[in-house]
Short mmCIF file of C-alpha atoms in Angstrom, two decimals:
data_model
loop_
_atom_site.label_atom_id
_atom_site.label_comp_id
_atom_site.label_asym_id
_atom_site.label_seq_id
_atom_site.Cartn_x
_atom_site.Cartn_y
_atom_site.Cartn_z
CA MET A 1 -29.30 -21.72 -3.33
CA PRO A 2 -26.02 -20.27 -3.71
CA HIS A 3 -23.72 -20.67 -6.96
CA THR A 4 -20.44 -22.92 -7.08
CA ARG A 5 -17.56 -21.43 -8.11
CA GLU A 6 -17.74 -23.45 -11.47
CA GLU A 7 -21.20 -22.55 -12.22
CA ASP A 8 -20.22 -18.64 -11.58
CA THR A 9 -17.15 -19.36 -14.06
CA GLN A 10 -19.56 -20.90 -16.88
CA GLN A 11 -22.32 -18.41 -16.34
CA PHE A 12 -19.69 -15.19 -16.75
CA LEU A 13 -18.36 -16.53 -19.47
CA THR A 14 -21.72 -17.11 -21.29
CA LEU A 15 -22.64 -13.82 -20.44
CA ILE A 16 -19.80 -11.70 -20.95
CA ALA A 17 -17.67 -13.35 -23.16
CA PRO A 18 -19.94 -12.62 -26.26
CA HIS A 19 -18.77 -8.81 -25.48
CA ARG A 20 -15.48 -9.49 -25.81
CA PRO A 21 -14.97 -8.83 -29.37
CA LEU A 22 -17.29 -5.13 -29.13
CA LEU A 23 -14.96 -4.25 -26.24
CA LEU A 24 -11.53 -4.98 -28.30
CA GLY A 25 -12.95 -2.81 -30.79
CA LEU A 26 -13.83 -0.17 -28.84
CA ALA A 27 -10.27 -0.13 -26.91
CA ARG A 28 -8.67 -0.46 -29.84
CA LYS A 29 -10.15 2.94 -31.57
CA LEU A 30 -9.77 4.54 -27.76
CA CYS A 31 -5.72 3.41 -27.80
CA ARG A 32 -5.25 3.80 -31.56
CA ASN A 33 -2.69 7.10 -30.75
CA GLY A 34 -0.51 4.49 -28.47
CA GLY A 35 0.24 4.85 -24.58
CA THR A 36 -2.56 2.02 -23.74
CA ASP A 37 -2.62 -1.67 -24.79
CA PRO A 38 -6.31 -2.43 -26.26
CA GLU A 39 -5.96 -6.01 -24.59
CA ASP A 40 -4.80 -5.28 -21.44
CA LEU A 41 -7.82 -2.20 -21.29
CA VAL A 42 -10.34 -5.15 -22.27
CA GLN A 43 -8.33 -7.36 -19.55
CA ASP A 44 -8.84 -4.37 -16.95
CA THR A 45 -12.75 -4.19 -18.08
CA LEU A 46 -13.49 -8.13 -17.56
CA GLU A 47 -11.78 -8.32 -14.41
CA ARG A 48 -14.01 -5.22 -12.78
CA ALA A 49 -17.21 -7.06 -14.54
CA LEU A 50 -16.17 -10.27 -12.70
CA ARG A 51 -15.76 -8.28 -9.35
CA HIS A 52 -19.12 -6.97 -10.42
CA PHE A 53 -20.69 -10.21 -11.55
CA ASP A 54 -23.58 -10.49 -8.81
CA ARG A 55 -25.21 -7.50 -10.28
CA LEU A 56 -24.31 -8.00 -13.65
CA ARG A 57 -25.71 -11.49 -13.76
CA ASP A 58 -29.20 -10.37 -13.43
CA SER A 59 -29.27 -7.34 -15.97
CA SER A 60 -30.30 -7.44 -19.33
CA ASP A 61 -27.38 -8.16 -22.40
CA ALA A 62 -28.11 -4.38 -23.26
CA ALA A 63 -27.69 -3.47 -19.49
CA ARG A 64 -24.32 -5.89 -19.21
CA ARG A 65 -23.22 -4.35 -22.99
CA ALA A 66 -23.30 -0.74 -21.69
CA TRP A 67 -22.00 -1.58 -18.20
CA LEU A 68 -18.88 -3.37 -20.28
CA CYS A 69 -18.56 -0.27 -22.33
CA THR A 70 -19.16 2.52 -19.84
CA THR A 71 -16.37 0.80 -17.68
CA LEU A 72 -14.18 0.47 -20.41
CA GLN A 73 -14.14 3.89 -21.32
CA ARG A 74 -13.86 5.20 -17.87
CA ARG A 75 -10.84 2.88 -17.53
CA PHE A 76 -9.34 4.12 -20.48
CA LEU A 77 -9.81 8.10 -19.49
CA ASP A 78 -8.54 7.34 -15.69
CA GLN A 79 -5.45 5.72 -17.58
CA PHE A 80 -4.92 8.56 -19.83
CA ARG A 81 -5.32 11.45 -16.91
CA ARG A 82 -2.69 9.24 -15.13
CA GLN A 83 -0.31 9.33 -18.27
CA ARG A 84 -1.11 12.89 -18.77
CA THR A 85 -0.34 13.86 -14.97
CA GLU A 86 2.93 11.69 -15.28
CA SER A 87 4.40 13.10 -18.70
CA HIS A 88 3.28 16.70 -17.83
CA GLU A 89 4.95 16.51 -14.30
CA ALA A 90 8.14 14.70 -15.32
CA PRO A 91 9.91 17.90 -16.43
CA HIS A 92 9.24 19.41 -13.18
CA LEU A 93 10.80 16.35 -11.31
CA GLU A 94 13.78 16.72 -13.17
CA GLN A 95 14.62 19.62 -11.44
CA VAL A 96 14.28 18.12 -7.81
CA ARG A 97 17.55 17.18 -7.03
CA ALA A 98 17.03 15.45 -3.72
CA PRO A 99 15.55 12.23 -3.03
CA VAL A 100 12.22 11.51 -2.51
CA LEU A 101 11.53 9.99 0.65
CA VAL A 102 8.07 8.39 0.12
CA ARG A 103 7.55 6.60 3.31
CA GLU A 104 7.56 9.72 5.52
CA THR A 105 4.38 10.89 3.59
CA ARG A 106 2.06 8.03 4.09
CA GLU A 107 1.57 4.43 5.92
CA TRP A 108 3.02 1.40 4.66
CA SER A 109 0.34 -0.71 2.73
CA PRO A 110 0.05 -4.06 4.99
CA TRP A 111 0.96 -5.70 2.05
CA GLU A 112 3.89 -4.08 1.53
CA ARG A 113 5.18 -5.68 4.47
CA VAL A 114 5.18 -9.26 3.20
CA THR A 115 8.67 -11.03 2.28
CA GLU A 116 9.72 -11.98 -0.95
CA VAL A 117 10.17 -15.17 0.78
CA GLU A 118 6.46 -15.42 1.82
CA LEU A 119 5.14 -14.32 -1.17
CA GLN A 120 7.18 -16.55 -3.16
CA GLN A 121 5.73 -19.40 -0.75
CA ALA A 122 2.25 -18.12 -1.32
CA ILE A 123 2.59 -18.09 -5.10
CA SER A 124 3.83 -22.04 -5.08
CA ARG A 125 0.63 -23.34 -3.21
CA LEU A 126 -1.46 -21.69 -6.15
CA ARG A 127 -3.09 -24.58 -8.24
CA GLU A 128 -2.44 -24.93 -11.93
CA PRO A 129 -2.97 -22.86 -14.20
CA LEU A 130 -3.14 -20.01 -11.55
CA ARG A 131 0.19 -20.56 -10.67
CA ALA A 132 1.61 -20.45 -14.06
CA ALA A 133 -0.13 -17.41 -15.27
CA PHE A 134 0.67 -15.26 -12.33
CA GLU A 135 4.21 -16.35 -12.33
CA LEU A 136 4.30 -15.25 -16.55
CA HIS A 137 2.52 -11.98 -15.47
CA LEU A 138 5.32 -11.14 -13.19
CA SER A 139 7.70 -11.85 -15.57
CA GLY A 140 6.12 -9.26 -17.30
CA LEU A 141 4.19 -10.64 -20.05
CA ARG A 142 1.13 -9.27 -21.37
CA TYR A 143 -2.81 -11.41 -20.92
CA LYS A 144 -2.10 -12.35 -25.31
CA ALA A 145 1.39 -13.54 -24.80
CA ILE A 146 0.61 -15.59 -21.48
CA ALA A 147 -2.70 -17.22 -22.96
CA GLU A 148 -0.50 -18.02 -26.36
CA ARG A 149 2.15 -19.72 -24.12
CA LEU A 150 -0.56 -21.64 -21.82
CA GLY A 151 -3.10 -22.41 -25.17
CA THR A 152 -5.76 -20.73 -23.51
CA THR A 153 -7.63 -17.12 -24.37
CA PRO A 154 -6.40 -13.55 -22.75
CA GLY A 155 -10.16 -13.79 -21.46
CA THR A 156 -9.42 -16.73 -19.32
CA VAL A 157 -5.93 -15.51 -18.45
CA GLY A 158 -7.62 -12.31 -16.92
CA PHE A 159 -9.80 -14.62 -14.80
CA TRP A 160 -6.93 -17.01 -13.74
CA LEU A 161 -4.67 -13.88 -12.78
CA HIS A 162 -8.10 -12.63 -10.47
CA GLU A 163 -8.70 -15.78 -8.85
CA ALA A 164 -4.66 -16.10 -8.12
CA ARG A 165 -4.65 -12.72 -6.46
CA GLY A 166 -7.81 -13.33 -4.53
CA GLU A 167 -6.08 -16.90 -3.35
CA LEU A 168 -3.12 -14.84 -2.61
CA LYS A 169 -4.66 -12.53 -0.58
CA ALA A 170 -6.86 -14.67 1.44
CA TRP A 171 -3.31 -17.00 2.41
CA LEU A 172 -1.12 -13.67 3.07
CA ARG A 173 -4.07 -11.72 5.04
CA PRO A 174 -2.72 -13.44 8.56
CA VAL A 175 0.90 -12.58 8.03
CA THR A 176 -0.36 -8.45 6.92
CA THR A 177 -2.44 -8.42 9.91
CA ALA A 178 -0.19 -9.82 12.57
CA ARG A 179 2.58 -7.52 11.05
CA GLN A 180 0.41 -4.73 11.29
CA ALA A 181 -0.80 -5.68 15.02
CA LEU A 182 2.92 -5.83 15.99
CA ALA A 183 3.59 -2.13 14.16
CA ALA A 184 0.46 -0.17 16.06
#
């Protein structure tokens, strides 16, 4: 029998939330030299866990813990490599005096074709508290600050943002599909 969204949410919180302190401790150790916020790293890991929850649900607690720790470490390494590449390439980019024309080197993503008005209309359709969390995130606040403002936990904020992104994609997909068809 399929699970309802509420059951999935409760099961996710029951099975994954106990691992958050361990993940936060690991993230703090990895991020001790700066460059990456440990809370954001944990939230990114929890968001990935949510996407893979069907598989994680049936795993043992030890297997879930191992998956979460491995995923967190891989996310950290990905961010570290990206930051290192950006800082390594920055001096070379300063030598380039011509503007870079990004649109000539790749295709437009379908999501780049959504107008600001269409995006704002879709955001206004989000149910509370998803809309509040999403708008605060767009304003540049981190998960912890959003959680404090909305009186909840950073883990819940991460879940709300994940849900908000899913709803926005569902509402905007017909717009992007139509625009892509016109562009072809």
